[in-house]
Coordinates of C-alpha atoms and ligand atoms in Angstrom, one line a residue:
X29 CA -53.9 -52.2 -24.2
X30 CA -55.3 -53.3 -20.9
X31 CA -56.2 -57.0 -21.1
X32 CA -53.6 -59.4 -22.6
X33 CA -53.7 -63.1 -22.6
X34 CA -50.6 -65.3 -22.8
X35 CA -51.1 -68.9 -23.8
X36 CA -49.0 -71.9 -24.6
X37 CA -49.3 -72.8 -28.4
X38 CA -47.8 -76.3 -28.1
X39 CA -47.9 -79.0 -25.4
X40 CA -46.9 -76.8 -22.5
X41 CA -43.5 -75.7 -21.1
X42 CA -43.0 -73.2 -23.9
X43 CA -41.5 -70.6 -21.5
X44 CA -44.7 -69.0 -20.2
X45 CA -43.1 -68.2 -16.9
X46 CA -40.2 -66.3 -18.4
X47 CA -42.4 -64.3 -20.8
X48 CA -45.0 -63.5 -18.2
X49 CA -42.3 -62.3 -15.9
X50 CA -40.9 -60.0 -18.6
X51 CA -44.3 -58.6 -19.5
X52 CA -45.2 -58.2 -15.8
X53 CA -42.6 -55.4 -15.6
X54 CA -45.4 -53.3 -17.1
X55 CA -48.5 -55.0 -15.7
X56 CA -50.7 -54.2 -12.7
X57 CA -52.3 -57.6 -12.4
X58 CA -51.2 -61.2 -13.3
X59 CA -54.1 -63.6 -13.4
X60 CA -54.0 -67.4 -13.7
X61 CA -57.2 -68.8 -15.2
X62 CA -56.8 -72.5 -15.6
X63 CA -54.9 -75.6 -14.4
X64 CA -53.4 -76.1 -11.0
X65 CA -50.2 -77.5 -9.6
X66 CA -49.7 -79.6 -12.8
X67 CA -48.1 -76.3 -14.1
X68 CA -44.5 -75.5 -13.5
X69 CA -43.4 -72.1 -14.7
X70 CA -39.8 -71.2 -14.5
X71 CA -38.4 -67.7 -13.7
X72 CA -34.7 -67.0 -14.0
X73 CA -33.6 -63.7 -12.5
X74 CA -30.0 -62.8 -11.9
X75 CA -29.0 -66.4 -12.6
X76 CA -31.4 -67.6 -9.9
X77 CA -34.1 -70.1 -10.8
X78 CA -37.6 -70.2 -9.2
X79 CA -40.3 -72.6 -10.3
X80 CA -43.9 -71.6 -9.5
X81 CA -46.8 -74.0 -9.8
X82 CA -49.9 -72.2 -8.5
X83 CA -48.5 -68.7 -7.8
X84 CA -48.7 -66.5 -10.9
X85 CA -45.4 -65.8 -12.6
X86 CA -45.8 -62.1 -11.8
X87 CA -44.9 -62.6 -8.2
X88 CA -41.3 -61.5 -8.5
X89 CA -42.4 -58.0 -9.5
X90 CA -43.2 -56.1 -6.4
X91 CA -45.9 -53.9 -7.9
X92 CA -48.1 -56.6 -9.5
X93 CA -51.2 -58.1 -7.8
X94 CA -51.3 -61.8 -8.5
X95 CA -54.7 -63.5 -8.8
X96 CA -55.9 -67.1 -9.0
X97 CA -59.2 -67.2 -10.9
X98 CA -62.0 -69.7 -10.3
X99 CA -61.1 -71.7 -13.3
X100 CA -58.0 -72.9 -11.5
X101 CA -57.8 -75.9 -9.1
X102 CA -56.0 -75.2 -5.9
X103 CA -54.0 -77.6 -3.7
X104 CA -53.9 -75.5 -0.6
X105 CA -50.9 -77.3 0.9
X106 CA -48.9 -76.8 -2.3
X107 CA -49.9 -73.1 -2.5
X108 CA -49.1 -72.4 1.1
X109 CA -45.7 -74.1 0.6
X110 CA -45.0 -71.9 -2.4
X111 CA -46.0 -68.8 -0.5
X112 CA -43.8 -69.7 2.5
X113 CA -40.9 -70.4 0.2
X114 CA -41.3 -67.0 -1.5
X115 CA -41.5 -65.3 1.9
X116 CA -38.3 -67.0 2.9
X117 CA -36.7 -65.2 -0.1
X118 CA -37.8 -61.9 1.3
X119 CA -40.8 -61.4 -0.9
X120 CA -44.3 -60.5 0.3
X121 CA -46.5 -62.8 -1.7
X122 CA -49.4 -62.9 0.8
X123 CA -50.0 -59.2 0.5
X124 CA -50.0 -59.4 -3.3
X125 CA -52.2 -62.5 -3.8
X126 CA -55.9 -62.8 -4.2
X127 CA -57.6 -66.1 -4.7
X128 CA -61.1 -66.9 -6.0
X129 CA -63.3 -68.1 -3.2
X130 CA -65.0 -70.2 -5.9
X131 CA -61.8 -72.0 -7.0
X132 CA -62.1 -75.8 -6.5
X133 CA -59.8 -77.5 -4.1
X134 CA -57.6 -80.5 -4.8
X135 CA -57.9 -82.9 -1.8
X136 CA -56.0 -86.1 -0.9
X137 CA -58.5 -88.4 -2.6
X138 CA -58.0 -86.6 -6.0
X139 CA -54.3 -87.2 -5.8
X140 CA -54.9 -90.8 -4.7
X141 CA -57.2 -91.5 -7.6
X142 CA -54.9 -89.8 -10.1
X143 CA -52.0 -91.9 -8.9
X144 CA -54.0 -95.2 -8.9
X145 CA -55.2 -94.6 -12.4
X146 CA -51.7 -93.9 -13.6
X147 CA -50.6 -97.2 -12.3
X148 CA -53.0 -99.0 -14.7
X149 CA -52.9 -99.7 -18.4
X150 CA -55.2 -96.7 -18.9
X151 CA -52.4 -94.3 -17.8
X152 CA -51.9 -91.2 -19.9
X153 CA -48.9 -89.8 -18.1
X154 CA -50.5 -87.2 -16.0
X155 CA -48.5 -85.1 -13.4
X156 CA -50.4 -87.1 -10.7
X157 CA -51.2 -83.9 -8.8
X158 CA -55.0 -84.7 -8.6
X159 CA -55.9 -82.1 -11.2
X160 CA -58.1 -84.4 -13.5
X161 CA -60.2 -85.9 -10.6
X162 CA -60.7 -82.4 -9.1
X163 CA -62.1 -81.1 -12.4
X164 CA -64.2 -84.2 -12.6
X165 CA -65.8 -83.4 -9.3
X166 CA -66.4 -79.8 -10.4
X167 CA -68.3 -81.0 -13.5
X168 CA -70.1 -83.6 -11.4
X169 CA -71.3 -80.8 -9.1
X170 CA -69.8 -82.4 -6.0
X171 CA -66.6 -80.4 -5.8
X172 CA -65.2 -78.6 -2.8
X173 CA -64.5 -74.9 -3.1
X174 CA -62.1 -72.8 -1.1
X175 CA -65.0 -70.9 0.4
X176 CA -66.1 -74.2 2.0
X177 CA -63.1 -73.9 4.4
X178 CA -65.0 -71.2 6.3
X179 CA -67.1 -73.8 8.0
X180 CA -65.7 -77.2 9.1
X181 CA -69.1 -78.9 9.5
X182 CA -70.2 -77.9 6.1
X183 CA -66.9 -79.0 4.6
X184 CA -67.1 -82.4 6.2
X185 CA -70.6 -82.9 4.8
X186 CA -69.4 -82.1 1.3
X187 CA -66.3 -84.3 1.6
X188 CA -68.5 -87.2 2.8
X189 CA -70.7 -86.9 -0.4
X190 CA -67.6 -86.8 -2.6
X191 CA -66.0 -89.8 -0.9
X192 CA -69.2 -91.8 -1.3
X193 CA -69.0 -91.1 -5.0
X194 CA -65.3 -92.0 -5.3
X195 CA -65.2 -95.0 -3.0
X196 CA -66.2 -97.6 -5.6
X197 CA -63.5 -96.3 -8.0
X198 CA -60.8 -96.2 -5.2
X199 CA -61.6 -99.8 -4.2
X200 CA -61.7 -101.1 -7.7
X201 CA -58.3 -99.6 -8.3
X202 CA -57.0 -101.4 -5.2
X203 CA -56.8 -98.3 -3.0
X204 CA -58.0 -97.6 0.6
X205 CA -60.8 -95.0 1.0
X206 CA -59.7 -92.3 3.4
X207 CA -62.1 -91.1 6.2
X208 CA -63.7 -87.7 6.1
X209 CA -61.6 -86.7 9.1
X210 CA -58.4 -87.7 7.4
X211 CA -59.2 -85.7 4.3
X212 CA -60.3 -82.6 6.1
X213 CA -57.5 -82.6 8.7
X214 CA -54.9 -83.0 6.0
X215 CA -56.0 -79.8 4.2
X216 CA -57.6 -77.8 7.0
X217 CA -54.6 -75.7 8.2
X218 CA -53.6 -74.8 4.7
X219 CA -57.1 -73.9 3.8
X220 CA -57.4 -71.6 6.9
X221 CA -54.1 -70.1 5.9
X222 CA -55.6 -69.0 2.6
X223 CA -58.9 -67.6 3.9
X224 CA -57.6 -64.0 4.4
X225 CA -56.8 -63.7 0.7
X226 CA -60.0 -65.2 -0.7
X227 CA -62.3 -62.8 -2.5
X228 CA -64.6 -62.4 -5.5
X229 CA -61.8 -62.3 -8.1
X230 CA -64.1 -62.0 -11.1
X231 CA -65.3 -58.6 -9.8
X232 CA -61.8 -57.6 -8.8
X233 CA -60.4 -58.2 -12.2
X234 CA -63.4 -56.6 -14.0
X235 CA -63.0 -53.4 -11.8
X236 CA -59.3 -53.4 -12.7
X237 CA -60.0 -53.6 -16.4
X238 CA -62.6 -50.8 -16.2
X239 CA -60.1 -48.7 -14.3
X240 CA -57.7 -49.2 -17.3
X241 CA -55.3 -51.2 -15.2
X242 CA -53.0 -53.5 -17.2
X243 CA -54.0 -57.1 -16.7
X244 CA -52.0 -60.1 -17.9
X245 CA -53.8 -63.4 -18.1
X246 CA -51.3 -66.2 -17.6
X247 CA -52.2 -69.5 -19.3
X248 CA -51.1 -72.9 -18.1
X249 CA -50.4 -76.0 -20.1
X250 CA -50.8 -75.4 -23.9
X251 CA -53.3 -75.5 -26.7
X252 CA -52.6 -79.1 -27.7
X253 CA -53.4 -80.1 -24.1
X254 CA -56.7 -78.3 -24.1
X255 CA -59.6 -80.5 -23.0
X256 CA -61.7 -79.5 -26.0
X257 CA -59.2 -78.9 -28.7
X258 CA -56.1 -80.8 -27.8
X259 CA -54.9 -84.3 -28.7
X260 CA -57.8 -85.9 -26.7
X261 CA -57.7 -88.0 -24.6
X262 CA -54.0 -87.2 -24.0
X263 CA -54.9 -83.8 -22.6
X264 CA -55.3 -82.0 -19.3
X265 CA -58.8 -81.4 -17.9
X266 CA -59.2 -77.6 -18.4
X267 CA -59.5 -75.0 -21.1
X268 CA -55.9 -74.0 -21.8
X269 CA -56.7 -71.8 -24.8
X270 CA -57.3 -68.1 -24.7
X271 CA -61.1 -68.5 -24.4
X272 CA -60.5 -70.2 -21.1
X273 CA -59.3 -66.9 -19.7
X274 CA -62.8 -65.4 -20.0
X275 CA -64.6 -68.4 -18.4
X276 CA -61.8 -69.1 -15.9
X277 CA -61.8 -65.6 -14.6
X278 CA -65.3 -64.4 -15.2
X279 CA -64.8 -61.5 -17.6
X280 CA -66.3 -61.0 -21.1
X281 CA -64.3 -61.4 -24.3
X282 CA -64.8 -57.7 -25.1
X283 CA -62.3 -57.0 -22.3
X284 CA -59.4 -58.6 -24.1
X285 CA -57.1 -56.5 -26.3
X286 CA -54.5 -58.9 -27.3
X287 CA -53.5 -62.6 -27.2
X288 CA -49.9 -63.7 -27.3
X289 CA -49.0 -67.4 -28.0
X290 CA -45.8 -69.0 -26.9
X291 CA -43.9 -71.6 -28.9
X292 CA -40.5 -73.1 -28.8
X293 CA -38.4 -73.0 -31.9
X294 CA -38.7 -76.8 -31.6
X295 CA -41.3 -78.8 -29.7
X296 CA -41.6 -80.8 -26.5
X297 CA -44.2 -83.0 -24.8
X298 CA -44.3 -84.6 -21.4
X299 CA -46.5 -87.6 -20.8
X300 CA -48.2 -89.9 -23.4
X301 CA -50.0 -89.2 -26.6
X302 CA -49.2 -88.5 -30.3
X303 CA -46.2 -86.4 -31.2
X304 CA -45.6 -86.7 -34.9
X305 CA -42.4 -84.7 -35.1
X306 CA -40.8 -86.5 -32.2
X307 CA -37.1 -87.2 -32.4
X308 CA -35.0 -90.0 -31.0
X309 CA -31.3 -90.5 -31.0
X310 CA -28.3 -88.0 -30.8
X311 CA -30.2 -84.9 -32.0
X312 CA -33.0 -85.5 -29.5
X313 CA -30.5 -86.1 -26.7
X314 CA -28.6 -82.9 -27.6
X315 CA -31.7 -80.7 -27.7
X316 CA -32.9 -82.3 -24.4
X317 CA -29.6 -81.6 -22.7
X318 CA -28.9 -78.2 -24.1
X319 CA -32.5 -77.1 -23.6
X320 CA -32.7 -78.7 -20.1
X321 CA -35.8 -80.4 -21.2
X322 CA -36.8 -82.1 -17.9
X323 CA -40.2 -81.5 -16.3
X324 CA -40.2 -78.6 -13.8
X325 CA -42.9 -80.4 -11.8
X326 CA -42.1 -84.1 -12.2
X327 CA -38.5 -84.1 -13.4
X328 CA -39.5 -86.4 -16.2
X329 CA -37.4 -86.1 -19.4
X330 CA -39.4 -84.3 -21.9
X331 CA -40.0 -85.8 -25.4
X332 CA -38.5 -83.5 -28.0
X333 CA -39.1 -83.0 -31.7
X334 CA -39.0 -80.5 -34.5
X335 CA -41.3 -77.5 -34.6
X336 CA -44.8 -78.3 -36.0
X337 CA -46.1 -75.5 -38.1
X338 CA -49.5 -77.0 -38.9
X339 CA -50.0 -77.3 -35.1
X340 CA -48.9 -73.7 -34.7
X341 CA -51.3 -72.5 -37.3
X342 CA -54.0 -74.5 -35.4
X343 CA -53.0 -72.6 -32.2
X344 CA -53.0 -69.3 -34.0
X345 CA -56.6 -70.0 -35.1
X346 CA -58.0 -71.4 -31.8
X347 CA -56.5 -68.7 -29.7
X348 CA -56.9 -65.8 -32.1
X349 CA -53.2 -65.0 -31.7
X350 CA -52.1 -61.5 -32.4
X351 CA -48.5 -62.4 -32.0
X352 CA -46.1 -65.3 -31.2
X353 CA -43.3 -65.3 -28.7
X354 CA -40.8 -67.8 -30.0
X355 CA -38.5 -69.2 -27.3
X356 CA -35.4 -71.3 -27.0
X357 CA -33.9 -70.4 -30.4
X358 CA -30.4 -70.6 -28.7
X359 CA -30.9 -74.3 -28.0
X360 CA -30.8 -75.1 -31.8
X361 CA -27.2 -73.6 -32.1
X362 CA -24.7 -76.2 -33.2
X363 CA -27.1 -78.5 -35.1
X364 CA -26.1 -79.1 -38.7
X365 CA -29.6 -79.1 -40.0
X366 CA -32.8 -77.8 -38.5
X367 CA -36.2 -79.0 -39.6
X368 CA -39.7 -77.7 -39.5
X369 CA -42.9 -79.7 -40.2
X370 CA -44.8 -77.7 -42.9
X371 CA -47.6 -80.1 -43.8
X372 CA -48.9 -83.6 -43.3
X373 CA -49.4 -86.5 -45.7
X374 CA -52.7 -88.1 -44.9
X375 CA -54.5 -91.0 -46.5
X376 CA -56.5 -88.5 -48.5
X377 CA -53.6 -86.3 -49.6
X378 CA -51.4 -83.6 -48.3
X379 CA -52.7 -80.9 -45.9
X380 CA -51.4 -77.8 -44.2
X381 CA -54.0 -78.3 -41.5
X382 CA -53.1 -80.1 -38.2
X383 CA -54.9 -83.4 -38.3
X384 CA -55.6 -83.5 -34.6
X385 CA -57.7 -86.7 -34.6
X386 CA -55.5 -88.6 -37.1
X387 CA -52.0 -87.9 -36.1
X388 CA -51.1 -91.6 -35.9
X389 CA -51.9 -92.2 -39.5
X390 CA -50.4 -89.0 -40.9
X391 CA -46.8 -88.3 -41.8
X392 CA -45.1 -85.0 -41.3
X393 CA -43.6 -83.3 -44.3
X394 CA -40.5 -81.3 -43.5
X395 CA -38.6 -78.3 -44.8
X396 CA -34.8 -78.4 -44.0
X397 CA -32.7 -75.4 -43.0
X398 CA -29.0 -75.0 -42.6
X399 CA -28.1 -74.8 -38.9
X400 CA -26.1 -72.1 -37.2
X401 CA -23.0 -72.6 -35.0
X402 CA -22.9 -69.3 -33.3
X403 CA -24.1 -68.7 -29.8
X404 CA -27.2 -66.5 -30.1
X405 CA -27.8 -66.0 -26.4
X406 CA -26.3 -62.5 -26.4
X407 CA -28.4 -61.2 -29.3
X408 CA -30.8 -58.4 -28.3
X409 CA -31.9 -57.4 -31.9
X410 CA -32.8 -59.6 -34.8
X411 CA -30.0 -58.1 -36.8
X412 CA -27.5 -59.7 -34.4
X413 CA -28.7 -63.2 -35.3
X414 CA -26.7 -65.3 -37.8
X415 CA -28.4 -65.4 -41.2
X416 CA -29.4 -69.0 -40.9
X417 CA -31.2 -68.4 -37.5
X418 CA -33.0 -65.3 -38.9
X419 CA -34.1 -67.2 -42.0
X420 CA -35.6 -70.0 -39.8
X421 CA -37.4 -67.5 -37.6
X422 CA -38.8 -65.5 -40.5
X423 CA -39.9 -68.7 -42.2
X424 CA -41.9 -69.7 -39.1
X425 CA -43.5 -66.2 -38.9
X426 CA -44.5 -66.2 -42.5
X427 CA -45.8 -69.9 -42.6
X428 CA -48.1 -69.3 -39.6
X429 CA -49.0 -65.8 -40.8
X430 CA -48.7 -64.3 -37.3
X431 CA -46.1 -61.7 -36.3
X432 CA -43.4 -62.4 -33.7
X433 CA -43.4 -60.2 -30.7
X434 CA -40.5 -61.9 -28.9
X435 CA -37.6 -64.1 -29.8
X436 CA -36.1 -65.6 -26.6
X437 CA -32.5 -66.6 -26.7
X438 CA -31.9 -67.9 -23.2
X439 CA -33.7 -68.5 -19.8
X440 CA -32.7 -65.1 -18.3
X441 CA -34.9 -62.0 -18.4
X442 CA -32.3 -60.1 -20.4
X443 CA -31.8 -62.9 -22.9
X444 CA -34.7 -61.6 -25.0
X445 CA -35.3 -59.9 -28.3
X446 CA -38.4 -57.8 -27.9
X447 CA -40.0 -56.8 -31.2
X448 CA -43.3 -55.5 -29.8
X449 CA -44.7 -55.4 -26.3
X450 CA -48.4 -56.0 -25.8
X451 CA -48.6 -53.7 -22.8
X452 CA -46.9 -50.8 -24.3
X453 CA -48.9 -48.2 -26.2
X454 CA -48.1 -48.4 -29.9
Ligands
LIG25 P1 -43.6 -72.9 -18.9 O1 -44.3 -74.0 -18.2 O2 -44.2 -72.6 -20.2 O3 -43.5 -71.7 -18.0 O4 -42.2 -73.4 -19.2 P2 -41.2 -74.2 -18.2 O5 -40.7 -73.2 -17.2 O6 -41.8 -75.4 -17.7 O7 -40.1 -74.7 -19.2 C1 -39.4 -73.8 -20.0 C2 -37.9 -73.9 -19.6 O8 -37.1 -73.2 -20.6 C3 -37.5 -73.3 -18.3 O9 -36.4 -74.0 -17.7 C4 -37.0 -71.9 -18.7 O10 -36.1 -71.3 -17.8 C5 -36.3 -72.2 -20.0 N1 -36.4 -71.1 -21.0 C6 -37.3 -70.2 -21.3 N2 -37.0 -69.5 -22.4 C7 -35.8 -70.0 -22.8 C8 -34.9 -69.7 -23.9 O11 -35.2 -68.8 -24.7 N3 -33.8 -70.4 -24.0 C9 -33.4 -71.3 -23.1 N4 -32.2 -72.0 -23.2 N5 -34.2 -71.7 -22.0 C10 -35.4 -71.0 -21.9
LIG26 P1 -47.1 -75.9 -17.9 O1 -48.1 -74.9 -17.4 C1 -46.5 -79.8 -19.9 C2 -49.6 -82.8 -19.3 C3 -49.2 -84.0 -18.5 C4 -50.1 -85.1 -19.2 C5 -51.4 -84.3 -19.4 C6 -52.4 -84.5 -18.3 O2 -45.9 -76.0 -17.1 O3 -46.9 -75.7 -19.4 P2 -52.6 -83.6 -15.8 O4 -51.7 -83.8 -14.6 O5 -52.9 -82.2 -16.2 O6 -53.9 -84.4 -15.7 O7 -51.8 -84.3 -17.0 O8 -51.0 -82.9 -19.5 N1 -49.3 -81.5 -18.6 C7 -48.3 -80.7 -18.9 N2 -47.3 -80.8 -19.8 N3 -46.6 -78.6 -19.2 C8 -47.7 -78.5 -18.3 O9 -47.9 -77.3 -17.7 C9 -48.5 -79.5 -18.1 N4 -49.6 -79.7 -17.3 C10 -50.1 -80.9 -17.6 O10 -47.8 -84.3 -18.7 O11 -49.5 -85.4 -20.4
LIG27 MG1 -43.9 -75.9 -17.4

């Protein structure tokens, strides 16, 4: 196995950082293909917690080369801050990072517009990191790419064009249009700092795959936040599903050997939009507290609910999942009853499909399971799980017809039951 994609199968925050870090132990490259600093991927090693936003989650493993593909959007200041912080920990991220020169850059006016829109009634609960407006510029063919930082005059001319396009929007939202000089000066030093690691990452990754290197493609966000297939318009602005790895990096689908989807044993969502299995009250509070369900980027309390199996089946289909890594099983310990949504009642009858466009008028149908009281965070084999926990896990696996590769029972690297490893020869 040489090319493996890891994607979120829910609304993000499924534990991609932890699982990518584990798999990177046996990877040569870790490649981000979509999203930007809206992502927050948490790594917990020896009890120490590190959150990365733009830097790929393979950065803690000294042998892996970390790559940002051109499908990502880069806030140079955020990235330089992350690299500096990793250096301060004694790591050498700059020698192990390569960044697509064609990646689009988030500039101050993108963050301004994102924030202004979120202050209106049209808010969707974005992370306010400028990600949406940056992708808008890319699609509108007026975006700024990292390679533009090689020439200040050229960069200023491009920023002028973009500002002319955004000015009416900024003014209508009550904002102040920045000058070209303000925008460029704000990002210039950080952009210069990144120039030495810019390259043609599409060709770099293709060469690695042809040389049989082991390449891990690290997804950001999750399937239900995908711009084409998620709960539109409450989505992010990029292709978060596995197909996005090919376009976001610039490799062909024939290079991919395996796709792993991540899902929690329950479900969370940050920001607005439908969430049919959402819980409120003491059970929600308990899951949120025990699972530390607060946004890694914004600190916002995450909405929590029961696992949604029609949604997971939808993710299996859209991503072509070969296996599922199920995370946070430990968080459910101590609940008397655990529920799983198995179908939806719709105005035209019951369905096992995920009614992505009609979630507001559909009602989840649940199966109930006896809870388990035992702490499962020390389990390293399925056989060490209490019967109730194992029954729940096996039920999920059979209902979505996709084998489990991992059951995660805590945030730490070692708190993991590994059933199969996509980078190990079978
Ligand atoms: P990502 O965006 O998918 O990388 O996920 P986040 O890092 O935003 O959120 C997942 C959170 O759950 C982080 O705080 C992880 O440290 C934590 N986590 C991951 N797996 C487990 C697990 O199996 N059990 C528990 N209790 N926490 C986990
Ligand atoms: P990771 O990679 C969870 C959500 C936001 C909002 C919507 C649009 O850590 O799983 P955006 O800022 O992208 O325009 O916001 O998408 N969102 C995420 N939710 N995890 C993420 O990333 C997210 N990235 C964006 O909360 O609802
Ligand atoms: Mg996250």
